[in-house]
């Protein structure tokens, strides 16, 4: 009996030491292939804001409420897991999101610069106004500079200089630092 106990203790000790000695590393999956394939430019569509709001706020929510598979998952306590994440619950890089802080942290200079890669519209030539800015509460328009680059020109409310434009600049840089592709 004593020999069996000694043998079991030795087996447990060997298993414990063997388990402690194994070192596994998680390999980060290879990045997804670049999905920026050429597609046709979508046709411009007129959007009925009231119809869209009603559809999104009521119709879709009622459809979700009576969806059988969703009800079963809810009753079972097993929510549907996201399909586009890795083992660390992180989103893979794509055309709309780049995990800029995954490998190394952004420096303060990179955050301050944000997505800005140029100085703005070319001021050596003339600009062509080709469309009014129709969304949002502040007036503005879209231009093409002499190099053919497009820009949106916005105005702050009278008496409140840099109120809206300042907030947009700051939020653009913060969203860029968070990983989103921003204009």
Short mmCIF file of C-alpha atoms in Angstrom, two decimals:
data_model
loop_
_atom_site.label_atom_id
_atom_site.label_comp_id
_atom_site.label_asym_id
_atom_site.label_seq_id
_atom_site.Cartn_x
_atom_site.Cartn_y
_atom_site.Cartn_z
CA UNK A 1 0.00 0.00 0.00
CA UNK A 2 2.86 2.33 0.88
CA UNK A 3 4.45 1.68 -2.54
CA UNK A 4 1.19 2.60 -4.33
CA UNK A 5 0.92 5.89 -2.40
CA UNK A 6 4.57 6.70 -3.17
CA UNK A 7 3.98 5.87 -6.84
CA UNK A 8 0.87 8.11 -6.98
CA UNK A 9 2.71 10.98 -5.28
CA UNK A 10 5.59 10.64 -7.77
CA UNK A 11 3.12 10.57 -10.69
CA UNK A 12 1.33 13.67 -9.39
CA UNK A 13 4.65 15.45 -8.88
CA UNK A 14 5.87 14.53 -12.39
CA UNK A 15 2.58 15.71 -13.91
CA UNK A 16 2.73 18.95 -11.95
CA UNK A 17 6.34 19.66 -12.97
CA UNK A 18 5.65 18.69 -16.57
CA UNK A 19 2.62 20.97 -16.66
CA UNK A 20 4.65 23.87 -15.30
CA UNK A 21 7.43 23.31 -17.84
CA UNK A 22 5.25 23.54 -20.95
CA UNK A 23 5.24 27.00 -22.37
CA UNK A 24 2.83 27.76 -25.13
CA UNK A 25 2.66 31.06 -26.89
CA UNK A 26 -0.31 32.39 -28.73
CA UNK A 27 0.53 33.30 -32.29
CA UNK A 28 -1.18 36.41 -33.53
CA UNK A 29 -3.06 35.48 -36.70
CA UNK A 30 -1.80 36.79 -39.98
CA UNK A 31 -3.52 39.98 -41.08
CA UNK A 32 -6.49 39.66 -43.36
CA UNK A 33 -5.77 40.29 -47.04
CA UNK A 34 -6.31 43.85 -48.17
CA UNK A 35 -9.99 44.20 -49.04
CA UNK A 36 -9.71 47.45 -50.96
CA UNK A 37 -10.78 45.90 -54.21
CA UNK A 38 -11.98 48.23 -56.92
CA UNK A 39 -15.74 48.57 -56.93
CA UNK A 40 -18.05 50.74 -58.94
CA UNK A 41 -18.93 54.03 -57.33
CA UNK A 42 -22.41 53.71 -55.84
CA UNK A 43 -25.17 55.78 -57.34
CA UNK A 44 -26.25 58.78 -55.36
CA UNK A 45 -29.50 58.20 -53.50
CA UNK A 46 -31.96 60.58 -51.97
CA UNK A 47 -32.62 59.60 -48.37
CA UNK A 48 -35.95 60.19 -46.70
CA UNK A 49 -34.82 60.88 -43.12
CA UNK A 50 -38.26 60.33 -41.56
CA UNK A 51 -38.78 57.03 -43.39
CA UNK A 52 -35.27 55.81 -42.46
CA UNK A 53 -35.73 56.80 -38.82
CA UNK A 54 -39.09 55.02 -38.60
CA UNK A 55 -37.71 51.91 -40.29
CA UNK A 56 -34.59 51.72 -38.07
CA UNK A 57 -36.28 52.65 -34.79
CA UNK A 58 -39.46 50.62 -35.09
CA UNK A 59 -39.63 48.11 -37.95
CA UNK A 60 -36.19 46.55 -37.45
CA UNK A 61 -36.56 46.49 -33.66
CA UNK A 62 -39.93 44.70 -33.90
CA UNK A 63 -38.44 42.20 -36.39
CA UNK A 64 -35.61 41.48 -33.92
CA UNK A 65 -38.11 41.09 -31.08
CA UNK A 66 -39.92 38.23 -32.86
CA UNK A 67 -36.91 36.53 -34.49
CA UNK A 68 -37.03 32.85 -33.31
CA UNK A 69 -33.28 32.16 -33.27
CA UNK A 70 -32.66 35.34 -31.29
CA UNK A 71 -35.34 34.36 -28.74
CA UNK A 72 -33.82 30.89 -28.28
CA UNK A 73 -30.33 32.34 -27.76
CA UNK A 74 -31.71 34.85 -25.27
CA UNK A 75 -33.60 32.19 -23.29
CA UNK A 76 -30.56 29.88 -23.30
CA UNK A 77 -28.28 32.70 -22.18
CA UNK A 78 -25.97 32.17 -25.15
CA UNK A 79 -25.70 35.41 -27.12
CA UNK A 80 -24.42 35.27 -30.66
CA UNK A 81 -20.71 35.96 -30.74
CA UNK A 82 -19.26 38.46 -33.17
CA UNK A 83 -17.92 36.77 -36.28
CA UNK A 84 -15.27 39.31 -37.24
CA UNK A 85 -12.99 39.26 -34.18
CA UNK A 86 -9.87 37.33 -33.23
CA UNK A 87 -9.11 35.29 -30.11
CA UNK A 88 -8.44 38.47 -28.12
CA UNK A 89 -11.83 39.97 -29.09
CA UNK A 90 -10.06 42.50 -31.29
CA UNK A 91 -11.25 43.57 -34.71
CA UNK A 92 -9.01 42.74 -37.66
CA UNK A 93 -7.66 45.60 -39.74
CA UNK A 94 -9.93 46.60 -42.60
CA UNK A 95 -10.69 49.55 -44.83
CA UNK A 96 -12.56 51.31 -42.01
CA UNK A 97 -10.47 50.33 -38.97
CA UNK A 98 -6.73 49.95 -38.33
CA UNK A 99 -5.58 48.77 -34.91
CA UNK A 100 -2.85 51.39 -34.64
CA UNK A 101 -2.05 50.60 -31.00
CA UNK A 102 -1.75 46.81 -31.45
CA UNK A 103 2.00 46.66 -32.08
CA UNK A 104 3.18 49.89 -30.47
CA UNK A 105 1.52 52.88 -28.86
CA UNK A 106 1.00 56.01 -30.91
CA UNK A 107 3.25 58.89 -29.92
CA UNK A 108 1.75 62.21 -28.89
CA UNK A 109 2.98 63.72 -32.17
CA UNK A 110 1.18 61.02 -34.18
CA UNK A 111 -2.06 61.64 -32.27
CA UNK A 112 -1.76 65.42 -32.72
CA UNK A 113 -1.07 65.00 -36.46
CA UNK A 114 -3.94 62.53 -36.85
CA UNK A 115 -4.87 61.55 -40.38
CA UNK A 116 -3.66 64.88 -41.78
CA UNK A 117 -1.23 64.23 -44.62
CA UNK A 118 -1.49 67.53 -46.46
CA UNK A 119 -1.90 71.20 -45.72
CA UNK A 120 -5.41 71.55 -47.11
CA UNK A 121 -6.74 72.90 -50.40
CA UNK A 122 -4.23 74.21 -52.92
CA UNK A 123 -4.38 77.99 -52.63
CA UNK A 124 -2.29 78.74 -55.71
CA UNK A 125 -5.22 78.14 -58.05
CA UNK A 126 -8.96 78.56 -58.06
CA UNK A 127 -11.48 76.34 -56.32
CA UNK A 128 -14.64 74.97 -57.88
CA UNK A 129 -17.73 74.72 -55.68
CA UNK A 130 -19.56 71.66 -56.93
CA UNK A 131 -22.06 70.82 -54.20
CA UNK A 132 -23.72 72.35 -51.15
CA UNK A 133 -23.28 70.65 -47.78
CA UNK A 134 -26.78 69.38 -47.10
CA UNK A 135 -26.30 67.39 -43.89
CA UNK A 136 -25.74 68.83 -40.45
CA UNK A 137 -26.78 72.12 -38.94
CA UNK A 138 -24.01 74.41 -40.14
CA UNK A 139 -23.80 75.76 -43.68
CA UNK A 140 -21.02 74.75 -46.01
CA UNK A 141 -20.10 73.44 -49.42
CA UNK A 142 -17.83 70.96 -51.17
CA UNK A 143 -14.99 72.16 -53.37
CA UNK A 144 -12.38 70.84 -55.78
CA UNK A 145 -9.03 72.61 -55.65
CA UNK A 146 -6.75 73.16 -58.66
CA UNK A 147 -5.14 69.72 -58.08
CA UNK A 148 -8.54 67.98 -58.25
CA UNK A 149 -8.68 67.10 -54.53
CA UNK A 150 -12.07 67.38 -52.84
CA UNK A 151 -12.70 69.19 -49.56
CA UNK A 152 -15.68 70.12 -47.40
CA UNK A 153 -15.72 73.73 -46.25
CA UNK A 154 -17.82 74.36 -43.14
CA UNK A 155 -18.70 77.51 -41.27
CA UNK A 156 -19.16 78.04 -37.57
CA UNK A 157 -22.28 79.80 -36.28
CA UNK A 158 -21.93 83.60 -36.21
CA UNK A 159 -20.37 84.74 -32.94
CA UNK A 160 -19.07 81.25 -32.08
CA UNK A 161 -15.86 80.92 -34.05
CA UNK A 162 -14.19 77.50 -33.88
CA UNK A 163 -17.09 76.00 -31.92
CA UNK A 164 -18.14 73.31 -34.41
CA UNK A 165 -14.96 73.13 -36.48
CA UNK A 166 -12.76 72.89 -33.38
CA UNK A 167 -14.85 70.03 -32.00
CA UNK A 168 -14.62 68.24 -35.33
CA UNK A 169 -10.83 68.59 -35.48
CA UNK A 170 -10.42 67.21 -31.95
CA UNK A 171 -12.87 64.32 -32.47
CA UNK A 172 -11.24 63.41 -35.81
CA UNK A 173 -7.86 63.08 -34.11
CA UNK A 174 -9.31 61.04 -31.23
CA UNK A 175 -11.16 58.68 -33.59
CA UNK A 176 -7.95 58.32 -35.63
CA UNK A 177 -6.02 57.40 -32.46
CA UNK A 178 -8.74 54.86 -31.59
CA UNK A 179 -8.18 53.18 -34.97
CA UNK A 180 -10.94 54.46 -37.21
CA UNK A 181 -10.16 55.74 -40.68
CA UNK A 182 -11.22 59.36 -40.62
CA UNK A 183 -11.24 62.00 -43.35
#
